[in-house]
Amino acid sequence: MGFTKYPKIPLSTKDMPDLPAGAEWIVTEKLHGANFSVACDADGKVEFAKRSGPLPLEEDFYSFRSQRLDRRLQEPARRVRALAVRCGLAASGDSVCVFGELVGGHYPHPDVNPVPGLQPVQRGVWYSPDLRFIGFDLAVTPHHQPPRYTDFDAAASCCEAAGFLFAAVLARGTLPHCLESPIRFSSRLPARLGLPSLEDDNLAEGVVVRTAREGLPLRTLLKRKIDEFGETRYSSPNWAAAKSGGARAASGPHDLLRYEAMARVTESRFEAVESKTGRLDAADKVACRKVLEDLKEDVRLALVEDGVASSEAALAEALSQELCDELDRACRGLIGSVVGRRARQERSARGVGG
């Protein structure tokens, strides 16, 4: 059973193929967790994966094995494949994979008991005291062929019948209608799980807008995030003017590139990078080095994807050694700050001073 990496979701429609005229679109909540998938082959073998690759038996990704989530998902994975074959979504020899988000691990409500020793997958939105897997896509993979994604409604029906939680539709209609759907709202997931509301707003990360049907040459979906979860933060409110030449802060291309690069060294970006491999252990120097390099690479890719540089080659040519060193220091500082704050929070939660 080969591993399929879930594609990165763009932030806009600008890089999409010709958008299908008259297509039905849907809106779902974008959950703030770690990309996770559960696959089952024709022999009933079940495998798990994070965004960057399959999870070996010894890897306890965000405690999903120690919390026995792997055992709880085994039978739903076999059932969803059997249902997909029965409904004609898959052939008898195909593998089936449910893509989704691993969330939870903390829910700060006085009437909800914590799970001892469990840390949240992500912070900023609270979903559940225990770990939960919420599906949002179903892919069918014939032998030695690329995956084929299933229409959303069929995927949701099949996955829910098999026992998976699946993304709920918040709005449905034309693309303009769905793009007008609010992105600032309290997460709907805790209520689905029967949990009491929190005192604060517990804002959702944002939404995913996508076509209800698949089958186009390229998939058509995009994400829209609220500012609090944006992966680019400009330090100056005048930076928009500086980009268009209306401010004195930027004196040349080097300054423009520097400001754009530093704006992408954010905690949200670090958390997104970290979620691909698992929670960072500050004592694991190899893991720390990998996350550092992954974060710098993600910043560089974002500069190209966001149109700051025309290509990776053009960016490499424009990046001076001085700017590379500054990016390295900024990423190191961010990682150290986040990991240090987490350590203090964990000591405080255990009642340990310092």
mmCIF file of N, CA, C and O in Angstrom, residues 23-74:
data_model
loop_
_atom_site.group_PDB
_atom_site.id
_atom_site.type_symbol
_atom_site.label_atom_id
_atom_site.label_comp_id
_atom_site.label_asym_id
_atom_site.label_seq_id
_atom_site.Cartn_x
_atom_site.Cartn_y
_atom_site.Cartn_z
ATOM 1 N N ALA A 23 -20.774 24.915 -11.125
ATOM 2 C CA ALA A 23 -20.482 23.874 -10.140
ATOM 3 C C ALA A 23 -21.055 24.243 -8.772
ATOM 4 O O ALA A 23 -21.193 25.411 -8.427
ATOM 5 N N GLU A 24 -21.395 23.216 -8.015
ATOM 6 C CA GLU A 24 -21.824 23.425 -6.637
ATOM 7 C C GLU A 24 -20.588 23.432 -5.736
ATOM 8 O O GLU A 24 -19.719 22.583 -5.865
ATOM 9 N N TRP A 25 -20.535 24.402 -4.843
ATOM 10 C CA TRP A 25 -19.432 24.535 -3.903
ATOM 11 C C TRP A 25 -19.947 24.352 -2.490
ATOM 12 O O TRP A 25 -21.132 24.566 -2.216
ATOM 13 N N ILE A 26 -19.037 23.962 -1.597
ATOM 14 C CA ILE A 26 -19.402 23.807 -0.193
ATOM 15 C C ILE A 26 -18.345 24.469 0.685
ATOM 16 O O ILE A 26 -17.213 24.718 0.254
ATOM 17 N N VAL A 27 -18.730 24.750 1.913
ATOM 18 C CA VAL A 27 -17.837 25.340 2.911
ATOM 19 C C VAL A 27 -17.806 24.428 4.126
ATOM 20 O O VAL A 27 -18.859 23.984 4.603
ATOM 21 N N THR A 28 -16.607 24.113 4.612
ATOM 22 C CA THR A 28 -16.453 23.357 5.848
ATOM 23 C C THR A 28 -15.492 24.099 6.773
ATOM 24 O O THR A 28 -14.713 24.942 6.321
ATOM 25 N N GLU A 29 -15.558 23.796 8.041
ATOM 26 C CA GLU A 29 -14.635 24.420 8.990
ATOM 27 C C GLU A 29 -13.233 23.853 8.784
ATOM 28 O O GLU A 29 -13.057 22.646 8.626
ATOM 29 N N LYS A 30 -12.234 24.741 8.782
ATOM 30 C CA LYS A 30 -10.842 24.293 8.737
ATOM 31 C C LYS A 30 -10.381 24.060 10.167
ATOM 32 O O LYS A 30 -10.342 24.992 10.973
ATOM 33 N N LEU A 31 -10.062 22.825 10.479
ATOM 34 C CA LEU A 31 -9.643 22.479 11.836
ATOM 35 C C LEU A 31 -8.153 22.742 12.032
ATOM 36 O O LEU A 31 -7.352 22.594 11.098
ATOM 37 N N HIS A 32 -7.792 23.105 13.251
ATOM 38 C CA HIS A 32 -6.421 23.475 13.604
ATOM 39 C C HIS A 32 -5.779 22.287 14.320
ATOM 40 O O HIS A 32 -5.867 22.158 15.540
ATOM 41 N N GLY A 33 -5.161 21.402 13.541
ATOM 42 C CA GLY A 33 -4.554 20.224 14.138
ATOM 43 C C GLY A 33 -3.385 19.742 13.315
ATOM 44 O O GLY A 33 -2.577 20.529 12.845
ATOM 45 N N ALA A 34 -3.284 18.427 13.131
ATOM 46 C CA ALA A 34 -2.205 17.831 12.340
ATOM 47 C C ALA A 34 -2.811 16.940 11.266
ATOM 48 O O ALA A 34 -3.707 16.127 11.548
ATOM 49 N N ASN A 35 -2.332 17.096 10.039
ATOM 50 C CA ASN A 35 -2.815 16.258 8.944
ATOM 51 C C ASN A 35 -2.534 14.786 9.258
ATOM 52 O O ASN A 35 -1.438 14.428 9.692
ATOM 53 N N PHE A 36 -3.528 13.940 9.027
ATOM 54 C CA PHE A 36 -3.454 12.535 9.436
ATOM 55 C C PHE A 36 -4.301 11.730 8.467
ATOM 56 O O PHE A 36 -5.294 12.227 7.924
ATOM 57 N N SER A 37 -3.907 10.507 8.212
ATOM 58 C CA SER A 37 -4.694 9.671 7.310
ATOM 59 C C SER A 37 -4.707 8.219 7.775
ATOM 60 O O SER A 37 -3.786 7.750 8.449
ATOM 61 N N VAL A 38 -5.791 7.530 7.398
ATOM 62 C CA VAL A 38 -5.996 6.122 7.736
ATOM 63 C C VAL A 38 -6.304 5.393 6.435
ATOM 64 O O VAL A 38 -7.268 5.732 5.746
ATOM 65 N N ALA A 39 -5.496 4.412 6.089
ATOM 66 C CA ALA A 39 -5.669 3.699 4.823
ATOM 67 C C ALA A 39 -5.882 2.210 5.071
ATOM 68 O O ALA A 39 -5.342 1.640 6.026
ATOM 69 N N CYS A 40 -6.662 1.590 4.178
ATOM 70 C CA CYS A 40 -6.908 0.145 4.271
ATOM 71 C C CYS A 40 -6.795 -0.466 2.879
ATOM 72 O O CYS A 40 -7.378 0.055 1.916
ATOM 73 N N ASP A 41 -6.055 -1.546 2.766
ATOM 74 C CA ASP A 41 -5.897 -2.185 1.457
ATOM 75 C C ASP A 41 -6.863 -3.358 1.289
ATOM 76 O O ASP A 41 -7.683 -3.647 2.172
ATOM 77 N N ALA A 42 -6.749 -4.038 0.158
ATOM 78 C CA ALA A 42 -7.681 -5.117 -0.173
ATOM 79 C C ALA A 42 -7.569 -6.302 0.775
ATOM 80 O O ALA A 42 -8.502 -7.106 0.890
ATOM 81 N N ASP A 43 -6.448 -6.428 1.466
ATOM 82 C CA ASP A 43 -6.262 -7.515 2.424
ATOM 83 C C ASP A 43 -6.712 -7.148 3.828
ATOM 84 O O ASP A 43 -6.549 -7.938 4.765
ATOM 85 N N GLY A 44 -7.227 -5.925 4.001
ATOM 86 C CA GLY A 44 -7.673 -5.486 5.316
ATOM 87 C C GLY A 44 -6.567 -4.920 6.189
ATOM 88 O O GLY A 44 -6.785 -4.667 7.380
ATOM 89 N N LYS A 45 -5.387 -4.708 5.607
ATOM 90 C CA LYS A 45 -4.288 -4.119 6.375
ATOM 91 C C LYS A 45 -4.514 -2.623 6.512
ATOM 92 O O LYS A 45 -4.773 -1.920 5.528
ATOM 93 N N VAL A 46 -4.403 -2.118 7.749
ATOM 94 C CA VAL A 46 -4.640 -0.702 8.037
ATOM 95 C C VAL A 46 -3.318 -0.020 8.371
ATOM 96 O O VAL A 46 -2.524 -0.538 9.164
ATOM 97 N N GLU A 47 -3.083 1.117 7.739
ATOM 98 C CA GLU A 47 -1.875 1.892 8.005
ATOM 99 C C GLU A 47 -2.253 3.337 8.284
ATOM 100 O O GLU A 47 -3.273 3.850 7.796
ATOM 101 N N PHE A 48 -1.384 4.006 9.067
ATOM 102 C CA PHE A 48 -1.597 5.396 9.436
ATOM 103 C C PHE A 48 -0.440 6.237 8.896
ATOM 104 O O PHE A 48 0.679 5.749 8.740
ATOM 105 N N ALA A 49 -0.733 7.507 8.640
ATOM 106 C CA ALA A 49 0.317 8.387 8.116
ATOM 107 C C ALA A 49 0.102 9.820 8.590
ATOM 108 O O ALA A 49 -1.027 10.248 8.846
ATOM 109 N N LYS A 50 1.202 10.542 8.724
ATOM 110 C CA LYS A 50 1.167 11.990 8.923
ATOM 111 C C LYS A 50 1.413 12.617 7.555
ATOM 112 O O LYS A 50 1.563 11.901 6.552
ATOM 113 N N ARG A 51 1.447 13.933 7.491
ATOM 114 C CA ARG A 51 1.581 14.566 6.182
ATOM 115 C C ARG A 51 2.875 14.157 5.479
ATOM 116 O O ARG A 51 2.905 13.988 4.256
ATOM 117 N N SER A 52 3.956 13.989 6.237
ATOM 118 C CA SER A 52 5.260 13.746 5.623
ATOM 119 C C SER A 52 5.536 12.275 5.303
ATOM 120 O O SER A 52 6.517 11.971 4.642
ATOM 121 N N GLY A 53 4.688 11.342 5.773
ATOM 122 C CA GLY A 53 4.938 9.951 5.440
ATOM 123 C C GLY A 53 4.259 8.978 6.381
ATOM 124 O O GLY A 53 3.634 9.369 7.371
ATOM 125 N N PRO A 54 4.363 7.663 6.090
ATOM 126 C CA PRO A 54 3.740 6.646 6.930
ATOM 127 C C PRO A 54 4.292 6.673 8.356
ATOM 128 O O PRO A 54 5.446 7.047 8.583
ATOM 129 N N LEU A 55 3.463 6.238 9.294
ATOM 130 C CA LEU A 55 3.856 6.202 10.701
ATOM 131 C C LEU A 55 4.263 4.780 11.081
ATOM 132 O O LEU A 55 3.422 3.872 11.095
ATOM 133 N N PRO A 56 5.550 4.572 11.397
ATOM 134 C CA PRO A 56 5.982 3.235 11.826
ATOM 135 C C PRO A 56 5.376 2.887 13.186
ATOM 136 O O PRO A 56 4.914 3.771 13.921
ATOM 137 N N LEU A 57 5.378 1.613 13.518
ATOM 138 C CA LEU A 57 4.749 1.152 14.749
ATOM 139 C C LEU A 57 5.324 1.811 16.001
ATOM 140 O O LEU A 57 4.616 1.988 16.990
ATOM 141 N N GLU A 58 6.602 2.192 15.942
ATOM 142 C CA GLU A 58 7.224 2.759 17.140
ATOM 143 C C GLU A 58 6.979 4.258 17.287
ATOM 144 O O GLU A 58 7.336 4.845 18.317
ATOM 145 N N GLU A 59 6.362 4.882 16.294
ATOM 146 C CA GLU A 59 6.156 6.337 16.374
ATOM 147 C C GLU A 59 4.776 6.655 16.935
ATOM 148 O O GLU A 59 3.751 6.328 16.328
ATOM 149 N N ASP A 60 4.767 7.336 18.074
ATOM 150 C CA ASP A 60 3.525 7.684 18.766
ATOM 151 C C ASP A 60 3.157 9.130 18.437
ATOM 152 O O ASP A 60 3.186 10.010 19.292
ATOM 153 N N PHE A 61 2.768 9.371 17.208
ATOM 154 C CA PHE A 61 2.474 10.711 16.694
ATOM 155 C C PHE A 61 1.378 11.374 17.515
ATOM 156 O O PHE A 61 0.236 10.950 17.523
ATOM 157 N N TYR A 62 1.744 12.439 18.228
ATOM 158 C CA TYR A 62 0.811 13.158 19.111
ATOM 159 C C TYR A 62 0.037 12.205 20.031
ATOM 160 O O TYR A 62 -1.145 12.417 20.308
ATOM 161 N N SER A 63 0.704 11.147 20.468
ATOM 162 C CA SER A 63 0.154 10.176 21.427
ATOM 163 C C SER A 63 -1.003 9.350 20.868
ATOM 164 O O SER A 63 -1.764 8.759 21.621
ATOM 165 N N PHE A 64 -1.121 9.256 19.535
ATOM 166 C CA PHE A 64 -2.281 8.547 18.990
ATOM 167 C C PHE A 64 -2.230 7.049 19.281
ATOM 168 O O PHE A 64 -3.284 6.397 19.376
ATOM 169 N N ARG A 65 -1.023 6.493 19.449
ATOM 170 C CA ARG A 65 -0.941 5.064 19.785
ATOM 171 C C ARG A 65 -1.143 4.859 21.283
ATOM 172 O O ARG A 65 -1.902 3.959 21.689
ATOM 173 N N SER A 66 -0.477 5.652 22.108
ATOM 174 C CA SER A 66 -0.619 5.478 23.561
ATOM 175 C C SER A 66 -2.044 5.776 24.032
ATOM 176 O O SER A 66 -2.489 5.250 25.052
ATOM 177 N N GLN A 67 -2.776 6.600 23.271
ATOM 178 C CA GLN A 67 -4.181 6.867 23.588
ATOM 179 C C GLN A 67 -5.130 5.863 22.918
ATOM 180 O O GLN A 67 -6.344 6.014 22.989
ATOM 181 N N ARG A 68 -4.542 4.856 22.239
ATOM 182 C CA ARG A 68 -5.296 3.763 21.608
ATOM 183 C C ARG A 68 -6.218 4.222 20.475
ATOM 184 O O ARG A 68 -7.167 3.519 20.106
ATOM 185 N N LEU A 69 -5.935 5.393 19.924
ATOM 186 C CA LEU A 69 -6.730 5.837 18.781
ATOM 187 C C LEU A 69 -6.490 4.932 17.581
ATOM 188 O O LEU A 69 -7.400 4.692 16.780
ATOM 189 N N ASP A 70 -5.273 4.414 17.451
ATOM 190 C CA ASP A 70 -4.982 3.504 16.342
ATOM 191 C C ASP A 70 -5.876 2.266 16.395
ATOM 192 O O ASP A 70 -6.365 1.796 15.361
ATOM 193 N N ARG A 71 -6.118 1.762 17.591
ATOM 194 C CA ARG A 71 -6.976 0.575 17.717
ATOM 195 C C ARG A 71 -8.434 0.920 17.419
ATOM 196 O O ARG A 71 -9.155 0.117 16.806
ATOM 197 N N ARG A 72 -8.862 2.099 17.854
ATOM 198 C CA ARG A 72 -10.257 2.490 17.645
ATOM 199 C C ARG A 72 -10.571 2.757 16.171
ATOM 200 O O ARG A 72 -11.728 2.695 15.757
ATOM 201 N N LEU A 73 -9.538 3.079 15.374
ATOM 202 C CA LEU A 73 -9.765 3.389 13.967
ATOM 203 C C LEU A 73 -9.609 2.193 13.034
ATOM 204 O O LEU A 73 -9.919 2.287 11.847
ATOM 205 N N GLN A 74 -9.156 1.075 13.564
ATOM 206 C CA GLN A 74 -8.920 -0.102 12.714
ATOM 207 C C GLN A 74 -10.202 -0.588 12.034
ATOM 208 O O GLN A 74 -10.247 -0.741 10.803
#
